[in-house]
Amino acid sequence: MATAQGALKGNCITFLQNTPNIVNSLPLKMADLCDTLKVIFIGARPPERLQLKRILTVRKKKIVEALRWLKKDNILYKNVDINLDNIAQLPEDDIPESIMTTMEQILNDKEVPSERAGYIPDPLSNSTELNISDVIPVNNSAVLDVNGSSISSEERNDYLLKKIKNDGTNDEMDVENIYLIPHSSKPVNEYFNPKLLAGLYPTLFCYGLGAPEDQTRPLTINLREHIRYLLSYNDRRFEKNHSFIFVVFNLLQRRDACFHAQLIATKPYFRSSAQEIHSLKTSDIEAALKNISTGTHNKGSNKALGKLVNHIKTIGGRVIGSAYSRTSLRTHLHAMIFNQSLPNIFRTLNPADIHSPVALYFAGVKLDLNNVQAKQLMGAYKRAEIIASHPVATAKFFHILICDILDTMILRGVVGPVKAYFGTVESQGQGSLHLHLLIWLNHDLKPADMKNKIQDPSFRENLIAYLEDIIKEDLNEFKDKCVFENLDAPRSFNTPTRLSSDSIYAALRTIDLAGLEENTNENDIRLTPTKDQSSPSIPYASPPNLRGSPSIPYASPQRTELLQTPIHDQSISSMDDSNIQSRLPPACLPTPNPSLTNFWSRFCADVTQLVESGNVHRHSDTCYKYCKDMAKKICRLIMPRKLISVSTIDPETGHISMRRSHPWINNFNEYIISSCRSNMDIKFIWTGS
């Protein structure tokens, strides 16, 4: 049946929960397990118990051994009793009945697929990939309070009163005693409490030691840097844990919400409020904090303090992922538009992490990136399982790939001379990252100038030639020049030895696109270039090579030396090498070697395969995710598109019609798509009326 799923794919979603009371006996009763763990199945038919056993099995013997070891060797479990009655309820090797009986099933649901659908076809939906592996890829995500709505204004006020008190006594803020987690049953010391994470994750901190902010450690280590270290740990256990990364992220968010909170007062009360703060004594604030902690605070007990609390409010700042952070990005973008005028090019990149040998390498798969063998890349299901379980490695791959493309492709002139860019990173429903990028070309034409110049036929002709050079909407230029290899033949993928192993996707950097000498200017190209740089009257597609240190306005790890990583089991049980080679997608292959004598024909073949496999639009749920139920469904990506034989620009309206002989191909640039090996989009932003 076409509607019957052939395999399982999963998502592990972590929700914020009330902090439970500290237990003194383990394990918990089986009836209590379903209170914190919920399984929801969505599909055409219910899953078989055998399928679910691969991820939900409980083994009594293993749990008993783990509890005995923890009680003996973990300092936090010394006083925990092992409840033999509850152990007797555990299955020997099966799914707990409380989980099975409370499992929700949503069959033939039509809305949910659109939540997971992305811009590119799901590689796991390929019929050739079904039933070839016992792997169940599980993507981890979480529902987080990014805007700090769970942190009450009273808590922020409480924190800021402590800050005022400490500032008044010249005390440092790193001497916090306690912090209340909202709505939980008991206060939990979230600051400088090494027992918090060590107690929550005995499988990560096996001996109850090594957690962040341990006061007994001779050197003070910043919490954020310690978390980075743990997520990059050699055995990957912190990175692969389903919830650790979300718990520590929420912890950092909560701290940011308080540490970066600010006091604001309305204009009529500003001067008096400042005087009130200055007049407060340390003893007044200490008394107020004591009363707040016991719930007996009375604003009337201290007139000055009461006025302060009444007229001053708190606002959050610099909280990752919050509405404030998005507002900050918009402000930054508006400032760039004010400084640089309107952008000229909009581009989207969707790196194919599941198919990338570099992503697999960062995830611990032992690969020689200069000589990758086809059989080492395994099947799509196995690759998906590895990528889904290594979010930090995948983010590192994304960061390095994007920085390399910006440095070697965008700033060096693939779309023309660039003076600035602005990019934001988003995640799709299945967790993969993609980049939206605005690019400012290095010219001095204002919208009014463009409107006047398009009246000149020569300018229109030059502009069309430029746009057809950087933006392709069909494969006419490539199909008749390409030489396709036998995809079924055994092969290895050799990378030019001159390239470093962490940037094999930038192979095109060795191509002299302009035939000009390199510009050795080391200035950051995001900023306005120096005045002696040329500002052509129209954009052109053969610029000099530019050097610069790319800087994307989003938080990401710094480039570091690669850590030694464990080797994944690369055995393939149900398929042979020939099957792998025949199914290997073009995104798995590296960019053709520019030093080859037949490079151009191979390059054309590479572009053709990449576009046909990843840049030809196919309608999916994501096309109609914003359509109303009763409205006529229209693809939000405006596909299919009208065929146009000749590119034109209407001098009256400024409307640009680009030549297009294929109705379903998404716009692409051949050099960028060959270097990123993934789905992309590129558009020229017309700044005239």
XYZ file of C-alpha atoms in Angstrom:
689
model
C 0.000 0.000 0.000
C 1.263 3.453 -0.870
C 0.133 4.809 2.495
C 1.826 2.149 4.606
C 5.143 3.171 6.112
C 8.023 0.817 5.431
C 10.258 1.916 8.278
C 10.340 3.992 11.445
C 11.838 7.442 11.911
C 11.671 9.254 15.213
C 12.033 12.512 17.082
C 12.949 12.803 20.746
C 11.431 16.035 22.082
C 12.381 17.339 25.516
C 9.782 19.468 27.342
C 10.416 21.636 30.377
C 8.989 19.966 33.466
C 8.558 20.746 37.116
C 11.573 19.798 39.164
C 10.698 16.595 41.072
C 11.432 15.919 44.680
C 14.747 14.230 45.324
C 14.071 10.507 45.519
C 15.668 8.302 48.137
C 14.884 4.976 46.490
C 15.232 3.680 42.928
C 13.871 2.615 40.545
C 10.509 4.354 40.546
C 7.272 2.423 40.257
C 6.389 1.368 36.735
C 3.103 3.248 37.017
C 5.062 6.488 37.526
C 7.230 6.033 34.428
C 4.554 7.283 32.028
C 4.308 10.552 33.980
C 7.625 11.764 32.540
C 7.952 9.707 29.347
C 5.385 9.851 26.562
C 5.386 8.026 23.218
C 3.287 9.376 20.337
C 3.159 7.383 17.113
C 2.118 9.024 13.844
C 1.665 6.917 10.736
C -0.530 4.883 8.455
C -0.744 1.897 10.797
C 0.334 1.098 14.374
C 3.961 0.007 14.807
C 4.814 -3.536 15.714
C 6.107 -4.155 19.209
C 9.305 -5.589 17.732
C 10.010 -2.289 15.986
C 9.536 -0.246 19.156
C 11.727 -2.606 21.182
C 14.793 -1.228 19.421
C 14.480 2.083 21.258
C 12.149 1.477 24.258
C 13.401 -1.808 25.719
C 14.037 -2.054 29.481
C 16.335 -4.835 30.737
C 15.967 -5.670 34.407
C 19.454 -7.147 34.777
C 21.138 -4.064 33.336
C 19.206 -1.713 35.639
C 20.077 -3.717 38.744
C 23.751 -3.763 37.785
C 23.720 -0.020 37.095
C 22.063 0.837 40.424
C 24.480 -1.338 42.378
C 27.434 0.264 40.635
C 26.107 3.777 41.284
C 25.459 3.059 44.951
C 29.008 1.758 45.304
C 30.984 4.240 43.176
C 28.892 7.416 42.757
C 29.086 9.751 45.753
C 25.599 11.127 45.058
C 23.941 7.703 45.246
C 25.476 6.467 48.501
C 22.250 7.005 50.435
C 19.834 5.835 47.745
C 18.062 2.566 48.514
C 17.503 -0.040 45.799
C 13.789 -0.864 45.816
C 13.543 -4.601 45.161
C 9.747 -4.501 44.889
C 9.918 -2.007 42.036
C 12.705 -3.969 40.374
C 10.500 -7.040 40.391
C 7.991 -5.129 38.244
C 10.565 -4.474 35.516
C 10.477 -6.615 32.361
C 13.396 -8.922 31.677
C 13.895 -7.647 28.131
C 10.845 -5.816 26.857
C 8.960 -2.516 26.733
C 7.275 -1.537 30.030
C 3.534 -2.070 29.796
C 2.853 1.398 31.224
C 4.549 2.885 28.155
C 2.678 0.672 25.703
C -0.729 1.241 27.276
C -0.307 5.039 27.371
C 1.148 5.354 23.864
C -0.835 7.763 21.714
C -1.501 6.812 18.092
C -2.372 9.274 15.334
C -3.174 7.336 12.179
C -3.403 8.897 8.704
C -2.862 12.363 10.103
C -2.631 14.930 7.300
C -1.311 17.898 9.238
C 1.737 16.454 10.959
C 3.843 15.685 7.840
C 4.009 19.393 7.001
C 5.673 20.064 10.346
C 8.581 17.789 9.466
C 8.763 18.521 5.742
C 11.649 20.683 4.601
C 12.805 22.430 1.469
C 14.450 19.313 0.049
C 13.154 15.761 -0.501
C 13.536 13.522 2.522
C 16.393 11.135 1.656
C 14.831 8.479 3.871
C 11.634 8.438 1.811
C 13.428 6.804 -1.104
C 11.897 3.393 -1.739
C 15.344 1.871 -2.272
C 16.274 2.794 1.288
C 13.298 1.061 2.915
C 13.702 -2.209 4.794
C 17.471 -2.269 4.316
C 18.468 -1.492 7.871
C 17.349 -2.076 11.429
C 18.409 1.471 12.326
C 15.765 3.906 13.570
C 17.062 7.470 13.118
C 15.920 9.627 16.039
C 16.295 13.399 15.798
C 16.506 15.250 19.105
C 14.718 18.538 19.691
C 13.125 20.398 22.565
C 10.357 22.809 23.440
C 12.131 25.611 25.274
C 10.981 28.817 26.920
C 13.167 31.058 24.765
C 11.328 34.234 25.754
C 11.590 33.599 29.485
C 7.833 33.587 30.035
C 8.245 31.067 32.853
C 10.532 33.469 34.709
C 8.293 35.883 36.548
C 8.987 39.583 36.909
C 9.131 39.019 40.668
C 12.063 36.668 40.189
C 13.889 39.161 38.005
C 13.186 41.901 40.550
C 14.445 39.601 43.296
C 17.638 38.991 41.362
C 18.149 42.676 40.595
C 17.612 43.633 44.222
C 20.410 41.202 45.059
C 22.523 42.864 42.389
C 21.838 46.315 43.835
C 22.727 44.997 47.274
C 25.974 43.450 46.082
C 26.890 46.510 44.049
C 26.321 48.596 47.129
C 28.677 46.464 49.191
C 31.212 45.891 46.373
C 30.488 42.160 46.491
C 30.799 40.057 43.349
C 27.827 38.404 41.720
C 29.427 34.958 41.793
C 28.382 34.276 45.378
C 24.770 33.319 44.756
C 23.213 31.034 47.346
C 19.942 29.873 45.838
C 17.673 30.402 42.854
C 14.039 29.369 42.574
C 12.961 27.361 39.536
C 9.405 28.552 38.734
C 6.509 26.253 39.571
C 8.690 23.414 40.853
C 7.932 21.694 44.104
C 11.165 22.663 45.845
C 13.831 25.313 45.379
C 16.844 23.995 43.524
C 20.274 25.542 43.765
C 20.858 26.124 40.064
C 23.884 28.384 40.488
C 27.261 26.932 41.433
C 25.751 23.579 42.308
C 27.871 20.751 40.842
C 25.413 18.196 42.213
C 22.584 19.385 39.946
C 23.801 18.029 36.594
C 25.764 15.209 38.209
C 22.612 14.005 39.943
C 20.429 14.387 36.861
C 22.812 12.438 34.630
C 24.521 9.544 36.431
C 25.356 7.940 33.075
C 27.292 11.068 32.069
C 28.932 11.883 35.411
C 29.421 8.280 36.471
C 31.252 9.015 39.723
C 29.243 12.110 40.626
C 32.252 14.307 39.888
C 33.392 16.576 37.065
C 30.236 18.666 36.791
C 30.399 22.398 35.999
C 30.995 25.016 38.700
C 32.548 22.713 41.257
C 33.874 25.082 43.925
C 36.563 22.555 44.911
C 38.185 22.832 41.474
C 41.450 24.819 41.813
C 40.740 26.840 38.649
C 37.462 28.607 37.939
C 35.980 27.553 34.595
C 33.249 29.548 32.889
C 29.992 27.578 32.703
C 29.483 28.191 28.980
C 33.023 27.077 28.141
C 32.691 24.021 30.377
C 29.514 23.000 28.547
C 31.293 23.446 25.204
C 34.032 21.164 26.491
C 31.570 18.508 27.633
C 29.699 18.542 24.321
C 33.035 18.056 22.522
C 34.141 15.271 24.871
C 36.073 12.464 23.225
C 33.606 9.623 23.804
C 30.623 11.763 22.631
C 28.358 10.683 25.488
C 27.271 14.239 26.333
C 26.554 15.085 22.708
C 24.590 11.882 22.077
C 22.416 12.135 25.191
C 18.810 12.885 24.215
C 18.190 15.678 26.730
C 21.499 16.963 28.180
C 22.079 19.574 25.489
C 18.577 21.015 26.009
C 18.802 21.077 29.806
C 22.088 22.993 29.802
C 20.812 25.294 27.050
C 17.758 26.115 29.176
C 20.030 26.693 32.159
C 22.097 29.180 30.146
C 18.955 30.897 28.885
C 17.592 31.329 32.397
C 20.860 32.842 33.539
C 20.950 35.199 30.597
C 17.387 36.270 31.392
C 18.474 37.328 34.880
C 22.137 38.266 34.414
C 21.290 40.537 31.482
C 18.053 41.902 32.910
C 17.918 45.664 33.104
C 16.032 48.172 35.224
C 13.857 50.637 33.326
C 11.667 53.446 34.563
C 9.130 55.572 32.724
C 10.268 59.122 31.999
C 8.243 60.940 34.708
C 9.728 58.736 37.424
C 13.276 58.434 36.067
C 14.986 61.100 38.186
C 13.143 60.212 41.382
C 13.744 56.491 40.808
C 17.477 57.071 40.466
C 17.421 59.014 43.728
C 15.435 56.250 45.448
C 17.985 53.601 44.384
C 20.821 55.769 45.624
C 19.131 56.305 48.996
C 18.532 52.613 49.728
C 20.712 50.982 52.354
C 22.070 47.452 52.272
C 20.072 46.581 55.378
C 16.830 47.648 53.646
C 17.471 45.355 50.680
C 18.568 42.462 52.925
C 15.316 42.733 54.873
C 13.275 42.865 51.650
C 15.053 39.809 50.213
C 14.438 37.878 53.411
C 10.739 38.757 53.350
C 10.440 37.926 49.627
C 11.995 34.493 50.181
C 9.450 33.748 52.924
C 6.522 35.285 51.032
C 5.889 37.943 53.683
C 7.164 41.009 51.834
C 5.023 44.120 52.304
C 5.724 47.046 49.976
C 4.412 49.445 52.572
C 7.058 48.465 55.117
C 9.647 50.586 53.337
C 8.310 53.542 51.367
C 11.432 54.029 49.250
C 11.670 50.338 48.400
C 7.954 50.204 47.646
C 8.214 53.083 45.181
C 11.214 51.416 43.569
C 9.332 48.154 42.971
C 6.199 49.979 41.758
C 7.833 52.243 39.175
C 10.720 50.108 37.931
C 10.264 47.161 35.604
C 12.708 44.597 34.301
C 13.397 43.683 30.701
C 15.386 40.763 29.340
C 18.341 41.090 27.052
C 20.717 38.935 24.995
C 18.801 35.695 25.610
C 19.601 33.161 22.881
C 16.652 32.475 20.608
C 14.328 34.968 22.294
C 12.131 37.566 20.633
C 14.623 40.152 21.875
C 17.468 38.453 19.990
C 15.424 38.496 16.778
C 14.667 42.171 17.325
C 18.387 42.759 17.733
C 19.056 41.049 14.394
C 16.414 43.173 12.698
C 17.971 46.305 14.177
C 21.369 45.191 12.893
C 19.899 44.567 9.430
C 18.179 47.964 9.364
C 21.468 49.598 10.341
C 23.264 47.839 7.483
C 20.582 48.941 5.011
C 20.909 52.507 6.287
C 24.699 52.299 5.898
C 24.995 50.243 2.699
C 21.644 50.869 0.956
C 19.374 47.969 -0.003
C 20.852 44.492 -0.571
C 21.097 43.078 -4.090
C 21.026 39.283 -3.764
C 19.096 36.889 -1.537
C 20.434 33.361 -1.185
C 19.387 30.230 0.723
C 21.596 27.209 1.416
C 20.428 23.846 2.785
C 23.569 21.775 3.460
C 22.984 18.055 2.976
C 24.489 16.885 6.262
C 23.186 13.322 5.851
C 25.170 12.918 2.624
C 28.364 14.745 3.586
C 31.588 12.773 4.231
C 32.828 15.785 6.226
C 29.826 15.649 8.578
C 30.376 11.906 9.034
C 34.054 12.551 9.743
C 33.209 15.098 12.430
C 30.728 12.588 13.885
C 33.518 10.058 14.408
C 33.395 7.916 11.273
C 36.943 7.005 10.302
C 37.402 8.450 6.815
C 40.364 9.612 4.780
C 38.809 12.729 3.291
C 41.452 12.753 0.559
C 40.414 9.275 -0.577
C 36.852 8.435 0.451
C 35.674 4.988 -0.631
C 32.052 4.529 -1.672
C 31.480 1.607 0.688
C 32.590 3.754 3.651
C 29.584 6.051 3.205
C 27.089 3.300 4.064
C 23.370 3.658 3.314
C 21.172 6.705 3.870
C 19.531 5.208 6.982
C 22.858 4.538 8.656
C 24.155 7.988 7.749
C 20.939 9.555 9.074
C 21.289 7.669 12.359
C 24.870 8.912 12.804
C 24.037 12.529 11.941
C 20.911 12.596 14.142
C 22.870 11.328 17.149
C 25.723 13.849 16.746
C 24.156 17.342 16.776
C 27.375 19.093 17.802
C 29.364 17.494 14.988
C 26.605 18.399 12.532
C 26.588 22.027 13.705
C 30.378 22.125 13.363
C 30.092 20.809 9.804
C 27.487 23.461 9.001
C 29.622 26.239 10.469
C 32.804 25.255 8.623
C 30.990 24.658 5.332
C 29.212 28.028 5.441
C 32.374 29.906 6.453
C 34.341 28.243 3.648
C 31.682 29.112 1.076
C 31.562 32.709 2.287
C 35.338 33.001 2.303
C 36.165 31.198 -0.934
C 33.061 31.730 -3.055
C 31.044 34.787 -2.018
C 33.857 37.121 -0.968
C 36.054 36.029 -3.868
C 33.570 37.037 -6.485
C 31.295 34.247 -7.686
C 28.368 36.685 -7.763
C 30.462 39.805 -8.293
C 32.370 42.171 -5.992
C 30.803 42.015 -2.521
C 31.051 44.742 0.096
C 28.819 43.270 2.817
C 26.524 40.386 3.718
C 24.097 39.477 6.476
C 23.045 35.919 7.265
C 20.712 34.174 9.689
C 20.549 30.478 10.504
C 17.293 28.574 10.956
C 16.442 24.956 11.696
C 13.826 22.991 9.818
C 11.241 20.720 11.403
C 13.598 17.728 11.277
C 16.386 19.712 12.951
C 18.723 20.356 10.001
C 20.193 23.838 9.646
C 19.945 26.193 6.685
C 21.198 29.693 5.954
C 19.417 32.756 4.577
C 21.874 35.335 3.270
C 21.534 38.909 2.003
C 24.421 40.176 -0.144
C 25.393 43.762 -0.955
C 27.272 44.139 -4.255
C 30.058 46.689 -4.398
C 28.445 49.346 -6.574
C 27.109 52.811 -5.861
C 23.795 52.690 -7.711
C 20.777 53.853 -5.746
C 17.221 52.695 -6.579
C 16.557 55.963 -8.394
C 19.745 55.497 -10.434
C 18.724 51.954 -11.374
C 15.303 53.188 -12.452
C 16.897 55.740 -14.756
C 19.577 53.429 -16.129
C 17.191 50.676 -17.215
C 15.882 53.119 -19.807
C 19.232 52.597 -21.555
C 19.103 49.458 -23.796
C 22.834 48.916 -23.357
C 22.500 48.879 -19.560
C 19.564 46.466 -19.728
C 21.598 44.177 -21.980
C 24.583 44.224 -19.612
C 22.387 43.658 -16.554
C 20.659 40.681 -18.199
C 24.060 39.220 -19.142
C 25.189 39.582 -15.524
C 22.045 37.979 -14.094
C 22.176 35.072 -16.560
C 25.789 34.543 -15.537
C 25.162 34.273 -11.783
C 21.616 32.819 -11.711
C 20.570 29.709 -13.622
C 16.970 28.525 -13.943
C 17.551 25.532 -16.230
C 20.301 23.114 -17.304
C 20.638 24.126 -20.945
C 24.236 25.304 -20.494
C 25.337 22.077 -18.811
C 23.577 19.048 -20.262
C 25.163 19.201 -23.715
C 28.673 19.703 -22.294
C 28.785 17.104 -19.542
C 30.358 13.664 -19.457
C 28.619 11.281 -17.055
C 30.561 8.525 -15.357
C 29.316 5.014 -14.757
C 27.706 5.364 -11.343
C 27.744 1.604 -10.812
C 31.519 1.323 -11.149
C 33.578 1.091 -7.939
C 35.177 4.419 -7.208
C 37.075 6.471 -4.726
C 36.855 10.214 -4.357
C 40.225 11.907 -4.500
C 40.601 15.445 -3.242
C 43.425 17.705 -4.447
C 46.304 17.336 -2.012
C 46.725 21.109 -1.785
C 43.411 21.392 0.126
C 43.043 20.873 3.834
C 40.849 17.985 4.912
C 38.318 20.201 6.705
C 37.453 22.185 3.590
C 37.211 19.738 0.708
C 33.985 21.382 -0.365
C 35.931 24.507 -1.246
C 37.780 22.749 -4.074
C 36.757 25.502 -6.448
C 39.008 27.926 -4.596
C 41.816 26.686 -6.874
C 39.971 27.989 -9.936
C 41.027 31.454 -11.081
C 37.535 32.767 -11.743
C 38.730 36.195 -12.783
C 42.203 35.520 -14.130
C 43.420 38.387 -11.970
C 45.912 38.651 -9.159
C 44.644 38.233 -5.611
C 43.888 41.249 -3.536
C 45.793 40.872 -0.278
C 43.583 43.246 1.666
C 42.987 41.566 5.048
C 40.132 43.832 6.137
C 36.817 42.336 7.169
C 34.690 42.475 4.019
C 31.490 42.741 6.059
C 32.440 46.346 6.684
C 32.478 49.093 4.089
C 35.660 48.721 1.995
C 38.300 51.412 1.780
C 37.686 54.243 -0.637
C 40.430 53.210 -3.059
C 38.509 50.049 -3.936
C 36.746 50.284 -7.260
C 32.996 50.850 -7.361
C 31.781 49.794 -10.807
C 28.742 51.493 -12.260
C 27.061 48.121 -12.838
C 27.656 44.756 -11.191
C 29.808 42.313 -13.096
C 30.570 38.643 -12.658
C 34.340 38.550 -13.061
C 35.684 40.372 -9.977
C 39.112 40.230 -8.384
C 39.631 37.708 -5.626
C 38.968 39.216 -2.231
C 40.359 38.124 1.083
C 38.442 38.549 4.292
C 37.483 36.920 7.523
C 33.829 35.945 7.190
C 31.650 36.901 10.090
C 28.074 35.660 10.269
C 25.787 37.273 12.865
C 24.998 34.085 14.753
C 26.649 32.295 17.643
C 28.793 29.344 16.641
C 31.941 27.605 17.883
C 35.340 28.877 16.872
C 37.372 26.831 14.419
C 39.607 24.457 16.338
C 41.797 21.462 15.666
C 39.813 18.282 15.211
C 39.621 15.968 18.199
C 40.412 12.300 17.966
C 37.076 10.571 17.666
C 35.884 7.006 18.165
C 35.332 4.817 15.147
C 31.765 3.912 14.273
C 30.888 0.397 13.262
C 30.795 0.565 9.487
C 29.519 -2.952 8.926
C 26.508 -3.214 6.640
C 24.364 -6.233 7.270
C 21.834 -6.333 4.486
C 23.480 -4.745 1.479
C 26.662 -5.230 -0.501
C 29.090 -2.695 -1.914
C 27.539 -2.635 -5.372
C 24.149 -1.692 -3.928
C 25.710 1.187 -2.004
C 27.561 2.500 -5.021
C 24.497 2.416 -7.250
C 22.397 4.331 -4.685
C 25.035 6.889 -3.708
C 23.555 10.401 -4.201
C 25.608 13.074 -6.016
C 25.775 15.078 -2.769
C 28.109 12.397 -1.368
C 30.685 13.060 -4.089
C 33.262 15.865 -3.872
C 33.581 18.723 -6.304
C 35.501 17.608 -9.437
C 39.234 18.231 -9.272
C 39.949 21.540 -11.094
C 43.399 20.296 -12.128
C 41.915 17.595 -14.377
C 42.216 18.212 -18.096
C 38.525 17.419 -18.630
C 37.411 19.403 -15.597
C 34.760 21.455 -17.385
C 32.871 18.451 -18.760
C 33.027 16.728 -15.365
C 31.925 19.936 -13.678
C 28.909 20.239 -15.993
C 27.976 16.631 -15.259
C 28.351 17.285 -11.532
C 26.098 20.357 -11.666
C 23.493 18.465 -13.712
C 23.360 15.580 -11.243
C 23.186 17.894 -8.215
C 20.372 19.985 -9.682
C 18.331 16.995 -10.861
C 18.678 15.231 -7.497
C 18.191 18.168 -5.126
C 17.108 21.369 -6.865
C 14.135 20.163 -8.926
C 11.004 21.024 -6.969
C 8.538 18.307 -6.015
C 5.351 19.276 -4.222
C 5.246 18.192 -0.578
C 3.392 19.115 2.598
C 5.708 22.056 3.186
C 4.368 23.707 -0.003
C 0.911 24.093 1.546
C 1.693 24.348 5.264
C 0.303 27.893 5.462
C -2.796 27.281 3.322
C -6.156 27.430 5.059
C -8.206 24.241 5.064
C -10.943 25.577 2.810
C -8.771 27.744 0.553
C -7.396 26.648 -2.795
C -3.963 25.209 -2.172
C -1.208 27.148 -3.903
C 2.465 26.201 -3.658
C 4.125 28.854 -1.518
C 7.322 28.435 -3.564
C 5.386 29.426 -6.718
C 5.978 26.194 -8.599
C 5.684 25.331 -11.449
C 7.011 28.497 -13.068
C 6.253 29.969 -16.459
C 8.593 29.053 -19.329
C 10.362 32.045 -20.873
C 12.472 31.844 -24.030
C 14.384 35.139 -23.738
C 15.342 37.205 -20.679
C 13.867 40.704 -20.675
C 13.557 43.796 -18.482
C 10.490 46.002 -18.799
C 11.812 49.596 -18.830
C 8.473 50.950 -17.576
C 7.930 48.706 -14.552
C 11.436 47.317 -14.039
C 10.039 43.760 -14.058
C 12.724 41.164 -14.849
C 11.765 37.971 -16.704
C 14.633 35.470 -16.693
C 15.014 32.860 -19.413
C 13.666 29.518 -18.201
C 13.149 26.249 -20.099
C 12.314 24.077 -17.068
C 9.231 24.808 -14.915
C 10.383 22.947 -11.791
C 14.056 23.859 -11.332
C 14.811 26.185 -8.432
C 17.275 29.008 -9.102
C 20.919 28.070 -8.584
C 24.484 29.192 -9.161
C 26.625 26.407 -10.601
C 29.757 27.191 -8.569
C 27.937 27.509 -5.263
C 25.805 24.382 -5.710
C 28.866 22.360 -6.708
C 30.785 23.543 -3.652
C 27.971 23.122 -1.119
C 26.614 19.873 -2.676
C 23.060 20.685 -1.635
C 19.774 22.393 -2.380
C 19.989 26.158 -2.790
C 18.138 29.230 -4.015
C 19.389 32.565 -5.307
C 17.439 35.665 -6.304
C 18.319 39.135 -7.527
C 16.594 41.833 -5.461
C 15.405 44.563 -7.787
C 15.669 47.871 -5.935
C 13.777 49.947 -8.483
C 10.044 50.576 -8.471
